[in-house]
Coordinates of C-alpha atoms in Angstrom, one line a residue:
M1 CA -17.3 -11.4 48.6
K2 CA -14.2 -9.2 49.0
E3 CA -14.0 -6.9 51.9
E4 CA -12.6 -3.3 50.8
Y5 CA -11.9 -0.7 53.7
S6 CA -14.5 1.5 55.2
H7 CA -14.7 5.1 54.1
D8 CA -14.9 6.7 57.6
S9 CA -14.2 10.2 58.2
Q10 CA -11.1 9.8 60.5
S11 CA -8.0 11.0 60.9
A12 CA -5.8 8.9 63.5
D13 CA -1.7 9.7 64.8
E14 CA -0.6 6.7 66.2
A15 CA 2.6 6.5 68.4
Q16 CA 5.9 7.3 66.9
G17 CA 6.9 4.6 64.4
G18 CA 3.2 3.9 63.8
S19 CA 0.9 4.6 60.9
H20 CA -0.8 7.5 59.8
I21 CA -4.0 6.9 58.1
I22 CA -6.0 9.2 56.1
D23 CA -9.6 8.3 55.2
G24 CA -8.8 5.1 56.0
A25 CA -7.2 4.6 52.2
V26 CA -4.1 6.7 51.9
S27 CA -1.5 5.4 54.1
L28 CA 1.6 7.7 55.2
D29 CA 3.7 5.1 57.3
K30 CA 7.3 5.1 56.6
E31 CA 7.2 1.8 54.9
S32 CA 4.5 2.8 51.9
Q33 CA 4.7 6.8 51.8
L34 CA 6.5 7.9 48.8
Q35 CA 9.0 10.3 48.7
R36 CA 8.3 13.9 48.1
G37 CA 11.1 14.0 45.7
L38 CA 9.9 16.2 42.9
Q39 CA 10.6 19.8 42.6
S40 CA 8.9 22.7 40.8
R41 CA 10.9 22.1 37.5
H42 CA 10.2 18.5 37.9
I43 CA 6.5 18.8 38.2
Q44 CA 5.9 21.4 35.4
F45 CA 7.9 19.2 32.9
L46 CA 6.3 16.1 34.0
A47 CA 3.6 17.3 32.3
L48 CA 5.3 18.7 29.4
G49 CA 7.0 15.5 28.9
G50 CA 3.4 13.9 28.6
A51 CA 2.2 15.9 26.3
I52 CA 4.7 16.4 24.2
G53 CA 5.6 13.1 22.2
T54 CA 4.7 10.8 19.6
G55 CA 1.3 12.3 19.0
L56 CA 2.6 15.7 18.1
F57 CA 5.7 14.5 16.4
V58 CA 4.5 11.2 14.4
G59 CA 0.5 11.3 15.0
S60 CA 0.2 14.6 13.7
G61 CA 1.2 13.7 10.0
G62 CA -1.3 10.8 9.9
I63 CA -4.1 13.1 10.9
L64 CA -2.7 15.6 8.2
A65 CA -2.6 12.7 5.5
L66 CA -6.3 12.0 6.5
V67 CA -8.0 15.2 6.5
G68 CA -5.9 17.9 5.6
P69 CA -4.0 20.8 7.2
L70 CA -7.0 23.1 8.4
P71 CA -8.7 20.4 10.0
L72 CA -5.6 19.1 11.6
W73 CA -4.9 22.8 13.0
L74 CA -9.0 23.2 14.1
G75 CA -9.0 19.7 15.9
Y76 CA -5.8 20.7 17.9
L77 CA -7.1 23.9 18.9
S78 CA -10.5 22.7 20.0
M79 CA -8.5 19.8 22.1
M80 CA -6.4 22.4 23.8
L81 CA -9.1 23.9 25.2
V82 CA -10.8 20.5 26.2
V83 CA -7.6 19.8 28.3
W84 CA -7.0 23.1 29.7
I85 CA -10.5 22.8 31.7
V86 CA -9.5 19.2 32.4
M87 CA -5.7 20.6 33.5
N88 CA -8.0 23.3 35.7
I89 CA -10.2 21.4 37.7
I90 CA -7.8 18.7 38.5
A91 CA -5.5 21.3 40.0
E92 CA -8.1 22.3 41.9
M93 CA -9.2 19.4 43.9
T94 CA -5.4 18.0 44.1
T95 CA -4.1 21.5 45.2
Y96 CA -7.0 21.2 48.4
L97 CA -5.8 18.1 49.4
P98 CA -2.3 17.0 48.1
M99 CA -1.8 14.0 50.1
K100 CA 0.7 11.4 49.7
G101 CA -0.4 8.6 47.7
I102 CA -3.2 10.2 46.0
T103 CA -4.9 9.5 42.5
L104 CA -7.7 10.6 41.1
P105 CA -9.4 7.6 41.1
Y106 CA -9.1 8.0 44.9
F107 CA -10.8 11.3 44.7
T108 CA -13.8 9.6 42.7
D109 CA -14.2 7.3 45.6
R110 CA -14.4 9.9 48.2
Y111 CA -16.7 12.3 46.2
V112 CA -18.6 10.1 43.7
D113 CA -19.0 6.5 44.3
R114 CA -16.8 3.3 45.0
S115 CA -17.4 1.3 42.1
L116 CA -17.2 4.3 39.7
A117 CA -13.6 4.5 41.5
F118 CA -13.1 0.9 40.7
A119 CA -13.7 1.4 37.0
S120 CA -11.9 4.5 36.8
G121 CA -8.5 3.1 38.2
W122 CA -8.3 0.0 36.3
N123 CA -9.2 1.9 33.4
Y124 CA -6.5 4.3 34.1
W125 CA -3.8 1.9 34.7
Y126 CA -4.8 0.2 31.1
A127 CA -4.5 3.5 29.5
Y128 CA -0.9 4.1 30.6
A129 CA 0.2 0.7 30.3
I130 CA -0.7 0.7 26.8
L131 CA 0.3 4.1 26.2
V132 CA 4.0 2.7 27.2
A133 CA 3.9 0.1 24.2
A134 CA 2.4 2.9 21.9
E135 CA 5.5 5.0 22.8
A136 CA 7.7 2.2 22.5
S137 CA 6.1 1.0 19.1
A138 CA 6.6 4.9 17.8
G139 CA 10.0 4.9 18.8
A140 CA 10.8 1.6 16.6
I141 CA 9.0 3.5 13.5
L142 CA 11.2 6.5 14.1
L143 CA 14.3 4.3 14.0
D144 CA 13.5 2.6 11.3
Y145 CA 13.9 6.0 9.4
W146 CA 17.3 5.2 9.5
E147 CA 17.1 1.9 7.5
T148 CA 19.6 0.3 10.3
P149 CA 20.4 -3.6 10.0
V150 CA 19.0 -3.9 13.5
H151 CA 15.8 -5.7 13.8
S152 CA 12.8 -3.5 15.3
A153 CA 12.4 -6.0 18.0
V154 CA 15.8 -5.0 19.6
W155 CA 14.9 -1.4 19.1
I156 CA 11.6 -1.8 21.4
T157 CA 13.6 -4.1 24.1
I158 CA 16.1 -1.1 24.4
I159 CA 13.4 1.6 24.6
L160 CA 11.4 -0.8 27.2
V161 CA 14.5 -1.8 29.5
V162 CA 15.6 2.0 29.9
C163 CA 12.1 3.1 30.6
L164 CA 11.8 0.4 33.6
A165 CA 15.6 1.3 35.1
L166 CA 14.6 4.7 34.9
N167 CA 11.2 4.0 36.8
I168 CA 12.7 1.2 39.6
I169 CA 15.8 3.1 40.8
A170 CA 14.1 5.6 42.8
V171 CA 11.6 8.9 42.3
E172 CA 14.5 11.5 42.2
V173 CA 16.3 9.8 39.6
F174 CA 13.1 9.2 37.5
G175 CA 12.5 13.2 38.0
E176 CA 15.6 14.2 37.0
A177 CA 15.9 11.6 33.8
E178 CA 12.2 13.5 33.1
F179 CA 13.3 17.1 33.4
W180 CA 16.4 16.7 31.0
F181 CA 14.2 14.1 28.6
A182 CA 11.5 17.2 28.3
S183 CA 14.0 19.7 28.2
I184 CA 15.4 18.3 24.8
K185 CA 11.7 18.2 24.1
L186 CA 11.3 22.1 24.2
I187 CA 14.5 22.9 22.7
T188 CA 13.5 20.6 19.9
I189 CA 10.1 22.2 19.1
I190 CA 11.3 25.6 19.5
G191 CA 13.7 25.0 17.3
L192 CA 11.3 23.1 14.7
V193 CA 9.3 26.1 14.9
I194 CA 11.8 28.5 13.9
V195 CA 13.0 26.2 11.0
G196 CA 9.2 25.7 10.2
I197 CA 8.7 29.6 10.0
V198 CA 12.3 30.1 8.0
I199 CA 11.0 27.2 5.6
M200 CA 7.5 29.2 5.1
A201 CA 9.7 32.5 4.1
G202 CA 11.7 31.0 1.8
G203 CA 14.7 30.9 3.6
A204 CA 15.5 27.1 3.0
P205 CA 18.0 25.8 0.3
E206 CA 15.2 24.3 -1.9
G207 CA 11.5 25.0 -2.6
G208 CA 11.2 28.9 -2.2
A209 CA 8.6 30.3 -0.1
T210 CA 6.1 27.4 0.8
G211 CA 3.8 30.0 2.7
F212 CA 0.6 28.5 3.2
K213 CA 0.6 27.4 -0.6
Y214 CA -0.3 23.5 0.4
W215 CA -3.6 24.9 1.6
N216 CA -4.3 25.7 -2.0
N217 CA -2.7 22.6 -3.3
P218 CA -3.4 20.2 -2.7
G219 CA -5.9 21.9 -0.5
A220 CA -6.7 23.0 3.1
F221 CA -9.5 20.2 3.5
K222 CA -9.5 16.7 2.5
E223 CA -13.5 15.7 2.9
Y224 CA -13.7 12.9 4.9
V225 CA -16.5 10.0 5.0
G226 CA -18.8 12.4 3.2
T227 CA -19.0 15.1 0.5
G228 CA -19.1 19.0 0.8
A229 CA -20.0 20.6 4.0
T230 CA -20.6 17.1 5.4
G231 CA -17.2 15.9 4.5
R232 CA -15.7 18.8 5.6
F233 CA -17.2 19.0 9.2
T234 CA -16.5 15.2 9.5
A235 CA -12.5 15.7 8.5
Y236 CA -12.7 18.5 11.4
W237 CA -14.5 16.0 14.0
T238 CA -12.2 13.1 13.0
S239 CA -9.1 15.2 13.3
F240 CA -10.9 16.5 16.9
V241 CA -10.9 12.5 18.2
R242 CA -7.3 12.1 16.9
A243 CA -5.8 14.6 18.3
G244 CA -6.8 13.5 21.6
F245 CA -4.3 11.0 21.4
S246 CA -1.8 13.9 21.9
F247 CA -3.2 14.9 25.1
I248 CA -5.0 12.1 26.7
T249 CA -3.8 11.5 30.7
S250 CA -1.2 14.7 30.4
P251 CA -3.6 16.8 32.7
E252 CA -3.5 14.0 34.9
L253 CA 0.2 13.5 35.3
I254 CA 0.5 16.7 37.4
G255 CA -2.4 15.6 39.8
L256 CA -0.8 12.0 40.2
A257 CA 2.6 13.6 41.4
A258 CA 0.9 15.9 43.5
G259 CA 1.6 13.7 46.6
E260 CA 5.4 13.6 45.7
T261 CA 5.5 17.2 44.9
V262 CA 7.6 19.9 47.6
A263 CA 5.3 22.6 47.9
P264 CA 2.2 21.2 45.9
R265 CA 0.0 24.1 46.6
R266 CA 2.5 26.8 45.1
N267 CA 3.7 24.6 42.5
I268 CA 0.7 22.4 41.3
P269 CA -1.0 25.9 40.5
K270 CA 2.1 27.1 38.9
A271 CA 2.4 24.2 36.3
A272 CA -1.3 24.7 35.7
R273 CA -1.4 28.3 35.1
R274 CA 1.4 27.9 32.4
F275 CA 0.1 24.8 30.7
L276 CA -2.3 26.5 28.6
A277 CA 0.3 29.0 27.2
R278 CA 2.5 25.9 26.4
L279 CA 0.1 24.1 24.8
A280 CA -0.6 27.2 22.4
L281 CA 2.9 26.8 21.7
F282 CA 3.5 23.4 21.2
Y283 CA 0.6 22.2 19.4
G284 CA -1.7 25.6 18.2
I285 CA 1.9 27.1 16.4
S286 CA 3.4 23.5 15.6
S287 CA 0.4 22.0 14.0
L288 CA -0.2 25.0 12.0
I289 CA 3.2 25.3 10.6
I290 CA 3.2 21.1 9.7
G291 CA 0.2 21.8 7.6
A292 CA 2.1 24.3 5.8
I293 CA 5.5 22.5 5.1
V294 CA 4.2 19.2 4.2
P295 CA 1.4 18.7 1.5
S296 CA -1.1 16.3 2.6
D297 CA -0.7 14.0 -0.1
D298 CA 2.8 13.3 0.4
D299 CA 3.2 9.3 0.6
R300 CA 5.9 9.8 3.2
L301 CA 3.2 10.7 5.7
L302 CA 2.3 8.1 8.2
S303 CA -0.8 5.8 7.2
P304 CA -1.2 1.8 7.6
E305 CA -0.9 1.8 3.5
S306 CA 2.2 3.1 3.3
N307 CA 4.4 1.9 6.3
A308 CA 6.0 5.0 6.5
N309 CA 8.4 5.7 9.1
A310 CA 8.9 9.3 8.9
S311 CA 7.8 12.4 11.3
P312 CA 5.9 14.9 9.3
W313 CA 8.7 17.6 10.7
V314 CA 11.6 15.1 9.1
I315 CA 9.5 15.3 5.8
G316 CA 9.4 19.1 5.9
I317 CA 13.0 19.3 6.3
Q318 CA 13.9 17.0 3.7
R319 CA 11.6 19.0 1.4
A320 CA 13.3 22.0 1.9
G321 CA 16.8 20.5 1.3
I322 CA 18.3 21.5 4.9
G323 CA 21.2 18.5 4.7
G324 CA 21.6 16.7 7.6
L325 CA 19.1 18.3 9.9
N326 CA 16.6 15.6 9.3
H327 CA 18.6 13.1 10.9
A328 CA 19.1 15.3 14.3
I329 CA 15.5 16.2 14.7
N330 CA 14.5 12.5 14.1
G331 CA 17.1 11.7 16.9
A332 CA 15.3 14.4 19.1
I333 CA 12.3 13.1 18.2
L334 CA 12.9 9.7 19.4
T335 CA 14.0 11.2 22.7
S336 CA 10.3 12.4 22.9
A337 CA 8.8 8.8 22.6
W338 CA 11.4 7.7 25.3
S339 CA 10.3 10.8 27.4
A340 CA 6.6 9.9 27.1
G341 CA 7.1 6.5 27.5
N342 CA 9.0 7.2 31.0
A343 CA 6.2 9.5 32.1
F344 CA 3.5 7.1 31.4
L345 CA 5.2 3.9 33.2
Y346 CA 5.8 6.2 36.3
S347 CA 1.9 7.4 36.5
G348 CA 0.4 3.8 35.4
S349 CA 2.3 2.2 38.3
R350 CA 1.2 4.8 41.0
V351 CA -2.4 4.3 39.9
L352 CA -1.9 0.4 40.6
Y353 CA 0.2 0.9 43.4
S354 CA -2.8 2.9 44.8
M355 CA -5.4 0.8 44.2
A356 CA -3.7 -2.3 46.2
A357 CA -3.2 0.2 49.1
T358 CA -7.1 0.5 49.0
G359 CA -7.9 -3.3 48.5
Q360 CA -8.9 -2.5 45.1
A361 CA -6.0 -4.4 43.3
P362 CA -3.8 -7.5 44.9
A363 CA -2.0 -6.3 47.7
F364 CA 1.2 -7.3 46.4
F365 CA 1.1 -4.2 43.8
A366 CA 1.4 -1.9 47.2
K367 CA 5.2 -3.4 47.4
T368 CA 7.8 -0.9 47.5
T369 CA 11.7 -0.7 47.6
R370 CA 13.3 0.9 50.7
R371 CA 13.6 4.3 49.1
G372 CA 9.7 4.2 48.7
V373 CA 9.7 2.9 44.7
P374 CA 6.2 0.7 44.2
W375 CA 8.5 -1.8 42.4
A376 CA 5.7 -4.2 41.9
A377 CA 3.5 -2.1 40.2
V378 CA 6.2 -0.6 38.1
L379 CA 6.8 -4.3 36.5
A380 CA 3.1 -4.8 36.2
T381 CA 2.8 -1.9 34.1
W382 CA 5.8 -2.4 31.9
T383 CA 4.8 -6.1 31.0
I384 CA 1.8 -4.6 29.3
G385 CA 4.3 -2.4 27.5
L386 CA 5.5 -5.8 25.9
L387 CA 2.8 -5.3 23.4
A388 CA 4.8 -3.2 21.5
Y389 CA 6.3 -6.5 19.9
L390 CA 3.2 -6.5 17.8
N391 CA 5.0 -4.2 15.6
V392 CA 7.5 -7.3 14.5
S393 CA 4.8 -9.1 12.9
Q394 CA 2.4 -6.4 11.5
N395 CA 2.6 -3.2 9.6
G396 CA 4.2 -0.6 12.1
A397 CA 1.8 2.4 11.0
R398 CA -1.3 0.0 11.8
V399 CA -0.4 -1.3 15.3
F400 CA 0.7 2.4 16.4
G401 CA -2.9 3.1 15.1
W402 CA -4.5 0.6 17.3
F403 CA -2.6 1.6 20.1
M404 CA -3.3 5.1 19.3
N405 CA -7.3 4.3 19.2
I406 CA -7.7 2.1 22.4
S407 CA -5.6 4.8 24.7
T408 CA -7.4 7.8 23.1
I409 CA -11.2 6.3 24.3
S410 CA -9.7 5.2 27.4
G411 CA -8.7 8.7 28.2
F412 CA -11.8 10.1 27.3
I413 CA -13.5 8.0 29.6
A414 CA -11.0 8.9 32.7
W415 CA -12.1 12.7 31.6
I416 CA -15.2 11.8 32.1
V417 CA -15.0 10.4 35.5
V418 CA -12.7 13.4 36.3
M419 CA -15.5 15.8 35.4
I420 CA -18.0 14.3 37.3
T421 CA -15.7 13.9 40.3
Y422 CA -15.3 17.5 40.4
L423 CA -18.6 18.3 39.9
R424 CA -19.7 16.3 43.1
F425 CA -16.8 18.1 44.8
R426 CA -17.6 21.4 44.4
A427 CA -21.2 20.3 45.1
A428 CA -20.1 19.3 48.3
M429 CA -17.8 22.4 49.4
K430 CA -20.8 24.4 48.4
Y431 CA -23.2 22.8 50.5
Q432 CA -20.7 23.0 53.5
G433 CA -19.8 26.8 52.6
L434 CA -16.2 25.9 51.8
M435 CA -15.5 27.3 48.5
D436 CA -14.0 30.1 49.7
T437 CA -11.4 27.7 51.2
L438 CA -10.1 26.4 48.4
P439 CA -6.6 27.2 47.7
F440 CA -6.9 27.4 44.0
R441 CA -9.8 28.5 42.0
T442 CA -10.3 28.6 38.3
V443 CA -12.5 30.7 35.6
A444 CA -16.0 29.6 34.5
Q445 CA -16.5 27.1 36.9
P446 CA -18.7 24.9 36.9
Y447 CA -19.9 25.9 33.3
A448 CA -16.9 25.2 31.6
T449 CA -16.8 21.5 33.1
W450 CA -20.5 21.0 32.0
A451 CA -19.8 22.0 28.4
V452 CA -16.6 20.0 28.4
L453 CA -18.2 17.1 29.7
V454 CA -21.0 17.3 27.2
I455 CA -18.1 17.5 24.4
V456 CA -15.8 14.4 25.6
T457 CA -19.0 12.4 25.9
L458 CA -19.8 12.6 22.1
L459 CA -16.4 12.1 21.3
T460 CA -16.2 9.1 23.0
L461 CA -19.3 7.6 21.1
T462 CA -18.5 8.8 17.9
N463 CA -15.0 8.4 17.5
G464 CA -15.3 5.2 15.5
F465 CA -18.2 6.9 13.3
Q466 CA -16.3 6.3 10.0
I467 CA -16.3 2.1 10.7
F468 CA -20.0 2.2 10.3
V469 CA -20.0 3.1 6.6
P470 CA -20.1 -0.1 4.7
S471 CA -17.3 0.3 2.6
R472 CA -15.4 1.0 5.8
W473 CA -16.1 -1.6 8.0
N474 CA -12.9 -3.6 9.6
V475 CA -13.7 -5.4 12.7
Q476 CA -9.9 -4.7 14.1
D477 CA -10.6 -1.1 13.9
F478 CA -14.0 -1.4 15.3
L479 CA -12.8 -3.3 18.2
A480 CA -9.9 -0.6 18.6
A481 CA -12.3 2.0 18.4
Y482 CA -14.9 0.9 21.0
I483 CA -13.4 -2.4 23.1
T484 CA -12.6 -0.1 26.1
I485 CA -16.0 1.3 26.5
P486 CA -17.7 -2.3 27.3
I487 CA -14.5 -3.2 29.2
F488 CA -15.3 0.0 31.5
L489 CA -19.0 -0.9 32.1
V490 CA -18.0 -4.5 33.0
L491 CA -15.9 -3.0 35.7
Y492 CA -18.5 -0.5 36.9
L493 CA -21.6 -2.3 37.3
G494 CA -19.7 -5.8 38.1
H495 CA -18.5 -3.8 41.2
K496 CA -21.7 -2.2 41.8
L497 CA -23.7 -5.2 41.7
W498 CA -21.2 -7.1 43.9
F499 CA -20.8 -4.8 46.7
R500 CA -24.4 -3.1 46.4
T501 CA -22.8 0.2 46.2
P502 CA -25.1 3.4 46.1
L503 CA -25.7 5.3 42.3
C504 CA -23.7 8.2 44.3
K505 CA -22.9 10.2 47.3
K506 CA -25.3 12.9 48.3
A507 CA -23.5 16.3 48.6
H508 CA -24.4 16.3 52.7
E509 CA -22.3 12.6 52.8
I510 CA -19.3 13.5 50.9
D511 CA -16.1 14.5 53.2
V512 CA -14.5 17.3 51.9
L513 CA -12.8 18.0 55.4
T514 CA -10.4 14.7 56.4
G515 CA -6.8 15.5 55.9
K516 CA -7.2 19.3 55.5
K517 CA -5.9 19.9 58.7
E518 CA -2.8 17.8 58.1
M519 CA -2.4 19.2 54.3
D520 CA -3.4 23.0 56.1
E521 CA -0.3 22.3 58.5
F522 CA 2.1 21.2 56.0
C523 CA 1.7 23.5 53.4
A524 CA 1.7 26.1 56.0
D525 CA 5.6 25.6 56.3
D526 CA 6.3 26.4 52.7
V527 CA 8.4 29.3 52.4
P528 CA 8.6 30.3 48.7
P529 CA 12.5 31.3 47.5
V530 CA 13.3 34.6 46.9
P531 CA 15.6 35.0 44.1
K532 CA 18.6 37.1 44.5
N533 CA 19.4 38.1 41.4
F534 CA 17.4 38.7 37.8
I535 CA 19.0 35.2 36.6
Q536 CA 17.6 33.4 39.6
K537 CA 14.3 35.5 38.9
I538 CA 14.1 34.0 35.5
W539 CA 15.1 31.0 36.5
F540 CA 12.4 30.8 39.7
W541 CA 9.7 32.1 37.2
L542 CA 11.0 29.2 34.7
A543 CA 11.0 26.7 37.0

């Protein structure tokens, strides 16, 4: 039987040059600790880079083609609220203990149960690794738009190799690259919103003012599976589920980087507070405009049947007759796929590194370079990304759809575990009378978490409901929709049976103190920068 570390409530400082172990799980010695090389702008744009990717730029077109513009918009609005709650609770937990080397499964182990943490850790790693493949696959689809003589396998190779190089070199290089990648996304999406409004108002060379005419013809709703009110509701629910791909694991990116963030108790809440406003711009407004500039029956929208290779934004610009801009936008959207793949490779490798450090994965994956980069974990995560080469022998849109389904359900399961972890963390803090010591608290808790927990559980169980209609049954789609659930249960139950762990820790048994003293002392030294002029004031607010 594998021996795992004991979860003693202890903190030990050994002689200089020795190791510093917190909770017997997170190592802070010089060889294994990760660098705090991420500035405020890095941490905010890391979350932005994960949230704005091919889900918004490419996957939204598939939803539009399937259910129409109104369900597309409502689905994104609904998922935005879910993500906001998940982001808030992650920020609360990681701001309280922003220790180096932590991950969300570490908190699950500490506040809930070892077996749930084990299954959650491998689920996270699996989701991030599949997302690397999804982004590389989407990149190949976008590059095919130009109908170059270069084989798609070459494009996939270039995308994957660049992501690997940026993650292996050093954390500062990764953070800086992600900042500039995300900056391009920010400029692109703001530009697209402006262009979309111009097209809607009739300022484009062709087509006149579109307004919301496509909501009348071909219509705001495309009934899905059923007819009448049932068909409209299932259209909305399908959009709600599929919108999850655009958001899954993006809130966790801030939590995962907490241990590498400068001034974490100042910068993590700062990023969390601004997350909803940015989502409202990027997803709320953008999804509304997409449905206004492209009709849902355009045969160039992404679907397994058409093998289309264009973003709905690019299609809308083409329909408006704005020459040349479609190519520029497709190039900018390509960088978003690169950026998201870069962020997911980073996050997956840190999860695997942490599991190796806590004995829940082979110790080999805890190896780091002299600069603190977990190269073995990066390589292992990157290897799963090679599944993107399925594009070579299959319809690109269908392969991208498989990756979307698999990673979305993994993300939903991860959110369920995060919410359970937060509820146990909150119960322990309340039991010990420590709620007032939280450096960051969010609204409507714990009620908002309970409500979202029910919603995400329903989304997970019903994500593939259409498959059970006899005429729509497909083994491949069934596996893509549900294979993650039994895999997670096997990991969880197998670990629990093998190690005989209890169902969960009682509130009085949960350790919420170990490491707090060290983090309080570390964060007490933080001195917020003082702007010297108006330009610096704006910059400090943005970054």
